[in-house]
Tab-separated table of C-alpha atoms and ligand atoms in Angstrom:
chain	number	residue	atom	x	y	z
A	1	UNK	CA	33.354	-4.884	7.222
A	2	UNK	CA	29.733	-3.526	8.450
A	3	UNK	CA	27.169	-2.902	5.851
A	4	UNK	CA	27.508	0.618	6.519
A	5	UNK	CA	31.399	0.860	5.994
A	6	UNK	CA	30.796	-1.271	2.729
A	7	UNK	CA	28.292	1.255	1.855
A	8	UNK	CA	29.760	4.596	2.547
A	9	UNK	CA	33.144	3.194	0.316
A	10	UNK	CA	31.109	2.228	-2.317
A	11	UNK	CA	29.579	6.195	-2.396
A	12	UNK	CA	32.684	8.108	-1.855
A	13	UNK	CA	33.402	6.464	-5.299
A	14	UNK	CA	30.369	7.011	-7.454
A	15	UNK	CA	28.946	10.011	-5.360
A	16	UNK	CA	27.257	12.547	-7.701
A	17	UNK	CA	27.970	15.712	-7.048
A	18	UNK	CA	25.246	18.001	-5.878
A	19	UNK	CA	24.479	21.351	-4.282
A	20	UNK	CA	22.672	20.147	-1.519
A	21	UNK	CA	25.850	17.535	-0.594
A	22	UNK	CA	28.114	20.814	-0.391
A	23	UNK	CA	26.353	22.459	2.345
A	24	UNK	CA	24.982	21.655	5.874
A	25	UNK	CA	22.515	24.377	5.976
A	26	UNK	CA	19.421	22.326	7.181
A	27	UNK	CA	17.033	25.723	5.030
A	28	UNK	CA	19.261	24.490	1.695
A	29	UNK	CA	18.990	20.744	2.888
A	30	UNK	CA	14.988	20.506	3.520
A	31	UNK	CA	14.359	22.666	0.331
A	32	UNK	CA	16.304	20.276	-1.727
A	33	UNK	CA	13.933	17.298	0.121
A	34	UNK	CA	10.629	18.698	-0.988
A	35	UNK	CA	11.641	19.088	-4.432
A	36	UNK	CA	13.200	16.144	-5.012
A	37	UNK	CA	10.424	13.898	-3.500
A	38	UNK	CA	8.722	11.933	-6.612
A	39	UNK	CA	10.686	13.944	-8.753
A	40	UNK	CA	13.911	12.688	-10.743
A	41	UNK	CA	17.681	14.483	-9.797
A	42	UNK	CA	17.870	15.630	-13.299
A	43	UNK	CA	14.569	17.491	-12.842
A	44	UNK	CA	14.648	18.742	-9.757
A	45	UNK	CA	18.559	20.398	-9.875
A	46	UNK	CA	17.418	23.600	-11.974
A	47	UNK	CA	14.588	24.030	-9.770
A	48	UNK	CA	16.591	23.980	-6.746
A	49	UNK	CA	18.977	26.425	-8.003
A	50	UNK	CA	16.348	28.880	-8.924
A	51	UNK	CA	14.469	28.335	-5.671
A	52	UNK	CA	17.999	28.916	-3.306
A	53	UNK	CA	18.917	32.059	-5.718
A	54	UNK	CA	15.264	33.378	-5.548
A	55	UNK	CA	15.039	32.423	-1.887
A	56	UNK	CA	18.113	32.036	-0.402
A	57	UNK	CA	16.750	31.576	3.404
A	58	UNK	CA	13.594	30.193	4.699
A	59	UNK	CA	11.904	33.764	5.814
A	60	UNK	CA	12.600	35.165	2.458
A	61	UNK	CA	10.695	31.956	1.579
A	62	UNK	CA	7.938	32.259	4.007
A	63	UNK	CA	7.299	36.296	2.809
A	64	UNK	CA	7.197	35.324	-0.884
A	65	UNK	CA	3.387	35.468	-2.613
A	66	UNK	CA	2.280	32.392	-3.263
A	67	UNK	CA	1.736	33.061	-6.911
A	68	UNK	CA	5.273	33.490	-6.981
A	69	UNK	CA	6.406	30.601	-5.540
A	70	UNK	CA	3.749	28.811	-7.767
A	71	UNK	CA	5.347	30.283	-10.717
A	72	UNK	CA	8.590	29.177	-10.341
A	73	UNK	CA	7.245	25.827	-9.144
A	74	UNK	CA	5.602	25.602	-12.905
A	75	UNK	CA	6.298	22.305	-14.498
A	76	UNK	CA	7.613	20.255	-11.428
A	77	UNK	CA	3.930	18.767	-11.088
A	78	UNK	CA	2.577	18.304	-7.519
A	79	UNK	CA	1.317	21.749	-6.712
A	80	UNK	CA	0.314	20.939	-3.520
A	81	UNK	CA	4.010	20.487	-2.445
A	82	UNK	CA	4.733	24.168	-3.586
A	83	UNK	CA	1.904	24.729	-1.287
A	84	UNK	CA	2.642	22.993	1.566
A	85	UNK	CA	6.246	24.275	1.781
A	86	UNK	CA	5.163	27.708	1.733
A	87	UNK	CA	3.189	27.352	4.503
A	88	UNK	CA	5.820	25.166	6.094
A	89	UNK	CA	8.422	28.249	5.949
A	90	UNK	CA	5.667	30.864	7.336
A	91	UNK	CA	5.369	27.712	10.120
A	92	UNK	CA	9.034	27.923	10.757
A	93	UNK	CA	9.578	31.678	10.612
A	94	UNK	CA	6.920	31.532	13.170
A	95	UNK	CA	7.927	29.141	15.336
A	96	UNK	CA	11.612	29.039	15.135
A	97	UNK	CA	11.952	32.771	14.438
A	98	UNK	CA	15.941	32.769	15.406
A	99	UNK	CA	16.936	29.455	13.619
A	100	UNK	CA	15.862	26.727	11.430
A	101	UNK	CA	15.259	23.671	12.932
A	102	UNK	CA	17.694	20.585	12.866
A	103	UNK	CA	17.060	18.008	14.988
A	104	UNK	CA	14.464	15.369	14.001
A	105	UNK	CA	11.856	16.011	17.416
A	106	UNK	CA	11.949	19.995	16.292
A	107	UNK	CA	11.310	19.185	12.807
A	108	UNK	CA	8.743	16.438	13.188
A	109	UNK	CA	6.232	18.696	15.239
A	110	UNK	CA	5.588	21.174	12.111
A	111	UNK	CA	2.896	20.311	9.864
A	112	UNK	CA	3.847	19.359	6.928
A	113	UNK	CA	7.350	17.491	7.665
A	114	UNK	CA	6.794	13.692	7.815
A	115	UNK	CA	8.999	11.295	9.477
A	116	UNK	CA	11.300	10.976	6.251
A	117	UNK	CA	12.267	14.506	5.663
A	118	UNK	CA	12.787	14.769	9.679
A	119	UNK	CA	15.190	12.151	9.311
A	120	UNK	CA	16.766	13.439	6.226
A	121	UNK	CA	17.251	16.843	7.102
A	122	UNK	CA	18.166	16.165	10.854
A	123	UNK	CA	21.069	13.480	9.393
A	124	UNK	CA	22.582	15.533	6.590
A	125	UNK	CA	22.733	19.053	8.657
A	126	UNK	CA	23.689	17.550	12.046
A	127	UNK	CA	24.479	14.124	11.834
A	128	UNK	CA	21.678	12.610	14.034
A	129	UNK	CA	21.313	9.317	14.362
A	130	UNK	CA	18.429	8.833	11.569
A	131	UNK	CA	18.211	6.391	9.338
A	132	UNK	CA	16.006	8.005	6.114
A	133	UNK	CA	13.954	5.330	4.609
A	134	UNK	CA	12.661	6.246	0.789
A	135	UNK	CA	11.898	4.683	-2.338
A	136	UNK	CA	15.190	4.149	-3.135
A	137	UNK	CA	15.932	2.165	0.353
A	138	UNK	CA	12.958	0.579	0.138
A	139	UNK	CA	14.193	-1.062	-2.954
A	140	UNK	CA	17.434	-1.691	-1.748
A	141	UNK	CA	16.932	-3.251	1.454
A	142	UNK	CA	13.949	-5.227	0.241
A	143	UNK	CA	15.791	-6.746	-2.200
A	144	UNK	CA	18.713	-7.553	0.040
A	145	UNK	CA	16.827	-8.960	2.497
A	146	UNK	CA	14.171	-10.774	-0.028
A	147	UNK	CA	11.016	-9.311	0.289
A	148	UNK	CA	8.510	-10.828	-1.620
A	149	UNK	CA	5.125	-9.684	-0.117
A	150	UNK	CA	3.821	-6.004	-0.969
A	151	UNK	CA	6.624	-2.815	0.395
A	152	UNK	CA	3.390	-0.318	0.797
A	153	UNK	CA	1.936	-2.585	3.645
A	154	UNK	CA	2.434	-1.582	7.018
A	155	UNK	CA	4.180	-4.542	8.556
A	156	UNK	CA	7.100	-5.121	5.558
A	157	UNK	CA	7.034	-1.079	5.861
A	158	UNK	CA	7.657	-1.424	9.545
A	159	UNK	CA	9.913	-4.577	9.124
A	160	UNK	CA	12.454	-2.483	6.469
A	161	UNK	CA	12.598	0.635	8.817
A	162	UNK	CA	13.943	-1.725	11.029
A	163	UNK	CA	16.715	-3.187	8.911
A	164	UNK	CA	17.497	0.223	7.794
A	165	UNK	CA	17.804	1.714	11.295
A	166	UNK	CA	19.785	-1.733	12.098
A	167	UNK	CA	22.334	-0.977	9.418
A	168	UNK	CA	23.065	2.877	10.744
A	169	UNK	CA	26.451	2.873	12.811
A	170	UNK	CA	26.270	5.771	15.133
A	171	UNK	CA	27.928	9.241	14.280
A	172	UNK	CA	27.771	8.444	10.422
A	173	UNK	CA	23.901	9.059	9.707
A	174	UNK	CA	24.645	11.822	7.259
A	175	UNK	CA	26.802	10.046	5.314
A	176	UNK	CA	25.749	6.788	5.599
A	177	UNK	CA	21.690	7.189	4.085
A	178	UNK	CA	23.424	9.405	1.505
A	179	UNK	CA	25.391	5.896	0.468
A	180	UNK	CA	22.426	3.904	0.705
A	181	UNK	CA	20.341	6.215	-1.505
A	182	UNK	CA	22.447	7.105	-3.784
A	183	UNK	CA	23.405	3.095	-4.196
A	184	UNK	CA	19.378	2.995	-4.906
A	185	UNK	CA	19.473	5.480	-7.290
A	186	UNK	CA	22.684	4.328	-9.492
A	187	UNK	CA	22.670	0.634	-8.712
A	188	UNK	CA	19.907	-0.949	-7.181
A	189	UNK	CA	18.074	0.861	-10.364
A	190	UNK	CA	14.279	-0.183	-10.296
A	191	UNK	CA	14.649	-2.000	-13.776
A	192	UNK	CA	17.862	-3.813	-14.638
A	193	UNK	CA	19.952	-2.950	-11.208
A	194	UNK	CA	23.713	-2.922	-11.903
A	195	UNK	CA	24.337	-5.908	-9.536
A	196	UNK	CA	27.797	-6.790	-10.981
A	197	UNK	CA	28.754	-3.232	-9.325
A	198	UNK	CA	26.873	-3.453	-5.907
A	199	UNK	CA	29.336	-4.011	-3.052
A	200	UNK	CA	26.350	-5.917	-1.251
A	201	UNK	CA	26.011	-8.736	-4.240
A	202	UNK	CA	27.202	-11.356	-2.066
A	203	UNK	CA	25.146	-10.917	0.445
A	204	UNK	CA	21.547	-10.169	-1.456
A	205	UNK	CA	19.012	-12.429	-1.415
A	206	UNK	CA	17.353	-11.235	-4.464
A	207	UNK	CA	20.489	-11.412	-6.548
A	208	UNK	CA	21.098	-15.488	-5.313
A	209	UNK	CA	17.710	-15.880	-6.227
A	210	UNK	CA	16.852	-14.663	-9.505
A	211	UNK	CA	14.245	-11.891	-8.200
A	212	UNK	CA	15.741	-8.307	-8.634
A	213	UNK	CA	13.258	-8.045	-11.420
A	214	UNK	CA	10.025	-8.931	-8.860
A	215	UNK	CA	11.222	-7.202	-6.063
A	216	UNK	CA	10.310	-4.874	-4.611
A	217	UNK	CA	6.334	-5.794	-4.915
A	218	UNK	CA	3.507	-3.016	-4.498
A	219	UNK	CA	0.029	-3.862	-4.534
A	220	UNK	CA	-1.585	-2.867	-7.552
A	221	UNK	CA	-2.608	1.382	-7.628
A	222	UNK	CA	-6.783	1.903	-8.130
A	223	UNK	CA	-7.351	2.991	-11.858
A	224	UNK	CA	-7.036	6.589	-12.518
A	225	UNK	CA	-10.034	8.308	-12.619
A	226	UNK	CA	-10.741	9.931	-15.988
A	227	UNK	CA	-11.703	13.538	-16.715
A	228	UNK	CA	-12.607	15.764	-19.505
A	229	UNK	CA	-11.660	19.422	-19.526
A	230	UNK	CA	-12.585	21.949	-22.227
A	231	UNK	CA	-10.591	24.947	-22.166
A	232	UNK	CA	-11.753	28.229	-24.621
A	233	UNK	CA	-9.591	31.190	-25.965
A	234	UNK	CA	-10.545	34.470	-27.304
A	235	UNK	CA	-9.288	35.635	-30.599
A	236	UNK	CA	-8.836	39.013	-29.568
A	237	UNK	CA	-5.677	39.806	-27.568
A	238	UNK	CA	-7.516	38.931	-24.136
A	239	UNK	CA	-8.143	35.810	-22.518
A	240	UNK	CA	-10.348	35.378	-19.665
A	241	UNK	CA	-8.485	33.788	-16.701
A	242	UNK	CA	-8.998	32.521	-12.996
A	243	UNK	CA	-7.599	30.807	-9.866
A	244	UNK	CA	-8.334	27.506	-9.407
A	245	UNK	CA	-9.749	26.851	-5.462
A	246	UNK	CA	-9.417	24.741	-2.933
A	247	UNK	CA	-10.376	20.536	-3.213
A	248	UNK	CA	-9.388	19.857	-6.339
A	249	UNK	CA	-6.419	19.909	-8.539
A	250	UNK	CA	-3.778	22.701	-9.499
A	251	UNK	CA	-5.414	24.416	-5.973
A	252	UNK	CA	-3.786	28.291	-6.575
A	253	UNK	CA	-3.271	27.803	-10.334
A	254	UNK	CA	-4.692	29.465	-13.649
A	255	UNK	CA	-6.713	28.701	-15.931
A	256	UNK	CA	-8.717	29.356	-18.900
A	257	UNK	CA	-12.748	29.405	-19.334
A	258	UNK	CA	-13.515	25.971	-18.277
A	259	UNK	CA	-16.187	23.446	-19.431
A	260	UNK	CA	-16.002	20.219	-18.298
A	261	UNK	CA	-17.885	17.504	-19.120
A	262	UNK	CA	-18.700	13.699	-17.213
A	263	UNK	CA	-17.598	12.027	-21.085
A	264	UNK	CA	-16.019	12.371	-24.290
A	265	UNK	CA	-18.710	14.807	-26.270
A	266	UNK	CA	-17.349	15.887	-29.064
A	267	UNK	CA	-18.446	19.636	-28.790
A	268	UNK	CA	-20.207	21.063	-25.362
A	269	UNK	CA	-21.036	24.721	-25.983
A	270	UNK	CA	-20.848	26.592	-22.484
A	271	UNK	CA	-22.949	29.388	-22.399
A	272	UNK	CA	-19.806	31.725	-22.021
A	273	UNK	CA	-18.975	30.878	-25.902
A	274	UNK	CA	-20.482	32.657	-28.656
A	275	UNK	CA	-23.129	31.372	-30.817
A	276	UNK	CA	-22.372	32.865	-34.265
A	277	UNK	CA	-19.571	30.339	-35.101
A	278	UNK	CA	-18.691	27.362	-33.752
A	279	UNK	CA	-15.843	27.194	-31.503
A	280	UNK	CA	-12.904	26.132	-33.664
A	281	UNK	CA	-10.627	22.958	-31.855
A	282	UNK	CA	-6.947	24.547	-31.598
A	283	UNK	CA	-5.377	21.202	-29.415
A	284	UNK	CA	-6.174	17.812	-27.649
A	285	UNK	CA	-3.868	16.517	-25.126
A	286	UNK	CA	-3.906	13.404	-22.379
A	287	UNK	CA	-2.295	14.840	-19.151
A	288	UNK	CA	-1.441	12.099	-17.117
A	289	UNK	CA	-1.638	13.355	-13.109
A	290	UNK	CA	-0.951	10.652	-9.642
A	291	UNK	CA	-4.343	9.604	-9.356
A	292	UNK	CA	-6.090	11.132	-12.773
A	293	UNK	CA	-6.030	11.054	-16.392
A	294	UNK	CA	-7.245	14.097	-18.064
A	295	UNK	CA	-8.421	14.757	-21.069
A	296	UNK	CA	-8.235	18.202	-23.033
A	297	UNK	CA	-9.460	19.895	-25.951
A	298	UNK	CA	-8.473	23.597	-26.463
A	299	UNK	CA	-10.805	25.844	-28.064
A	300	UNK	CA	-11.084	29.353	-29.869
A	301	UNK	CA	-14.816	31.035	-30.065
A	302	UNK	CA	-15.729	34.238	-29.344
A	303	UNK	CA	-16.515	34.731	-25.407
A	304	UNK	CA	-19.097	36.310	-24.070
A	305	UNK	CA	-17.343	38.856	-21.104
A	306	UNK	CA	-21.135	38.625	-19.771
A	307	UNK	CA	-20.966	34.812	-18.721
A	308	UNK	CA	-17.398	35.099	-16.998
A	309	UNK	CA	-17.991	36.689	-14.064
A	310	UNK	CA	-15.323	34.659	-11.972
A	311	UNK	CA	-12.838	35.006	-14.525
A	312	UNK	CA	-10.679	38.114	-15.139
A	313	UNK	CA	-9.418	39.814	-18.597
A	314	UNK	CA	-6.115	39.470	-19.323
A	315	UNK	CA	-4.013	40.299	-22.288
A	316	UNK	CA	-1.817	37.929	-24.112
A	317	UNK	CA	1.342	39.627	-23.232
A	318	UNK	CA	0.559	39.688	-19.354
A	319	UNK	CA	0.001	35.631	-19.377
A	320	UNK	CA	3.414	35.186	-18.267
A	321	UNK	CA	3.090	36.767	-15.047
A	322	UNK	CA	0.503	33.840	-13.727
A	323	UNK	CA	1.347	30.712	-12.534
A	324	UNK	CA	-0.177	27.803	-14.681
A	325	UNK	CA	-0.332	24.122	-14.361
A	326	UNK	CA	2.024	23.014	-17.288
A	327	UNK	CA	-0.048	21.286	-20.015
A	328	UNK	CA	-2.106	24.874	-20.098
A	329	UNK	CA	1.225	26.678	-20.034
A	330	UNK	CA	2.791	24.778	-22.946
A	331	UNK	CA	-0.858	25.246	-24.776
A	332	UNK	CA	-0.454	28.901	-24.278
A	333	UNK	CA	3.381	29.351	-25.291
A	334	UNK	CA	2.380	27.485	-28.802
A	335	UNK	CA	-1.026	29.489	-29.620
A	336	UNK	CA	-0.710	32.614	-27.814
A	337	UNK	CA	2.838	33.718	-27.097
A	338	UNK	CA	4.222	32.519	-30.159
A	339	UNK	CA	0.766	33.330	-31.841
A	340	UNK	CA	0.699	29.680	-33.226
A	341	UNK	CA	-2.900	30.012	-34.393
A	342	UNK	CA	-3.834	33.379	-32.945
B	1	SF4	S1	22.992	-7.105	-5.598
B	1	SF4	FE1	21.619	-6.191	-7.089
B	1	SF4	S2	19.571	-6.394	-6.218
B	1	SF4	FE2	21.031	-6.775	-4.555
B	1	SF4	S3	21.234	-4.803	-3.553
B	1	SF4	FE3	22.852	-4.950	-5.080
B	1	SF4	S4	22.069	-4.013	-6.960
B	1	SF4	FE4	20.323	-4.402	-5.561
């Protein structure tokens, strides 16, 4: 039996069962790719329903306000992927106004859609020949075919899209990467893979040789950079609120009056706080984001509506219309909407 046959009868028996596996609209396929990049099955599934009832075709998509798809994005982390799909559906609308796009060389000419989600969405909707290569086949075939330098160079990168496009019998692509990612996801597990279970045991080179446990190898991420954020609160009903711009991160989200700070000081006072009493601390958290670690104290004080020009007065009761990144949300359910402290 090929690898591919082996694979594909291994999945028709442990095959989750998922929205996106029950259709072959390519709108419903790609949607279900963007939110479930870097983001766990479990996670992702509610958003995906609310996203295909809000939006149930890519123009309605593409004419939504962006604060709305940000909203409904809240708590997936990653803003910028809320972002960039939005912009990918006006794209498509535009280009493509008849039809969504389904084969790989349509798909791979819009900004925005990388070589794996032209492959994914091009296999699943139509079949094509594309063999999707993600973290979960990454792990797979680089433990099968024992790996041991770093996945995340270019060369082993290059070396396991060529296994994986090796293993791909034609006319099977869409079910076929759905096998070998799904035998990723509930087998080849990253810690303590279920190797009694994998139809490929006999074959894997990491399994004969002890190394399932240092495979597969990534060279070691730059430290995080640290940051320290002070957010104030009014005690009055209002808060003071504003969208964050472009070049940094939560781009298009809310926020609260900001200070922030190049250390730990235990107590800046911006000049947009009051001086009478001293701001009171309500919170600290640690937010941890891809590349930072943040650090945040939220305050009450009096504000000064003088010094917050670029912010605009909102009251408690209307926060729920704005779209926040989630450690300020969850702040703001505790103190203000459930008037924790307030
Ligand atoms: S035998 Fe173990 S390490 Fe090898 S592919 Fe299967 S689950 Fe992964």
């Amino acid at each position: 039996m090929k690898i591919s046959e082996v694979l594909i009868k291994k999945y028709l028996d442990i095959k989750r069962d998922l929205p996106w596996r029950n259709t072959r609209d390519p709108y419903l396929i790609w949607l279900s790719e963007v939110i479930l990049q870097q983001t766990r099955v479990n996670q992702g599934l509610p958003y995906f329903n609310a996203f295909s009832e809000a939006y149930p075709d890519v123009r309605q998509l593409a004419e939504a306000e962006e604060d709305e798809v940000l909203r409904l994005w809240q708590g997936l982390g990653y803003y910028s992927r809320a972002r960039n799909m939005h912009a990918t559906a006006k794209q498509i609308v535009e280009k493509f106004p008849d039809h969504f796009p389904v084969t790989y060389d349509e798909l791979i000419r819009l900004k925005g859609i990388g070589p794996y989600t032209a492959a994914a969405v091009s296999s699943f909707a139509a079949n094509e020949d594309r063999a999707v290569v993600d973290g979960n086949v990454i792990r797979v075939i680089s433990r099968f075919a024992g790996i041991t330098e770093p996945v995340n160079s270019t060369p082993v990168r290059r070396e396991i899209e060529r296994i994986a496009a090796a293993w791909l019998q034609p006319g099977t692509a869409a079910l076929h990467n759905q096998a070998l990612m799904e035998l990723g996801a509930l087998i080849c597990k990253p810690q303590n893979p279920l190797c009694h279970e994998c139809p490929l045991q006999s074959a894997c080179a990491a399994f004969r040789d002890g190394l399932t446990d240092r495979i597969p190898l990534k060279t070691k991420a730059a430290p995080k950079k640290e940051r320290y954020l002070h957010y104030y609160l009014g005690a009055e009903g209002i808060q003071y609120i504003r969208k964050r711009g472009a070049g940094d991160i939560w781009q298009g989200l809310y926020e609260f009056p900001l200070c922030e700070t190049g250390g730990p000081d235990p107590e800046p006072l911006p000049s947009f706080a009051g001086r009478e009493t001293a701001p009171q601390l309500l919170q600290q958290a640690k937010h941890t984001l891809s590349h930072q670690l943040l650090h945040i104290r939220f305050w009450q004080t009096e504000l000064q509506a003088g010094h917050l020009q670029d912010y605009e007065a909102v009251a408690d009761s209307e926060l729920d219309r704005y779209g926040f990144p989630i450690v300020l949300r969850k702040f703001s359910d505790v103190f203000i909407a459930g008037k924790g402290l307030l």
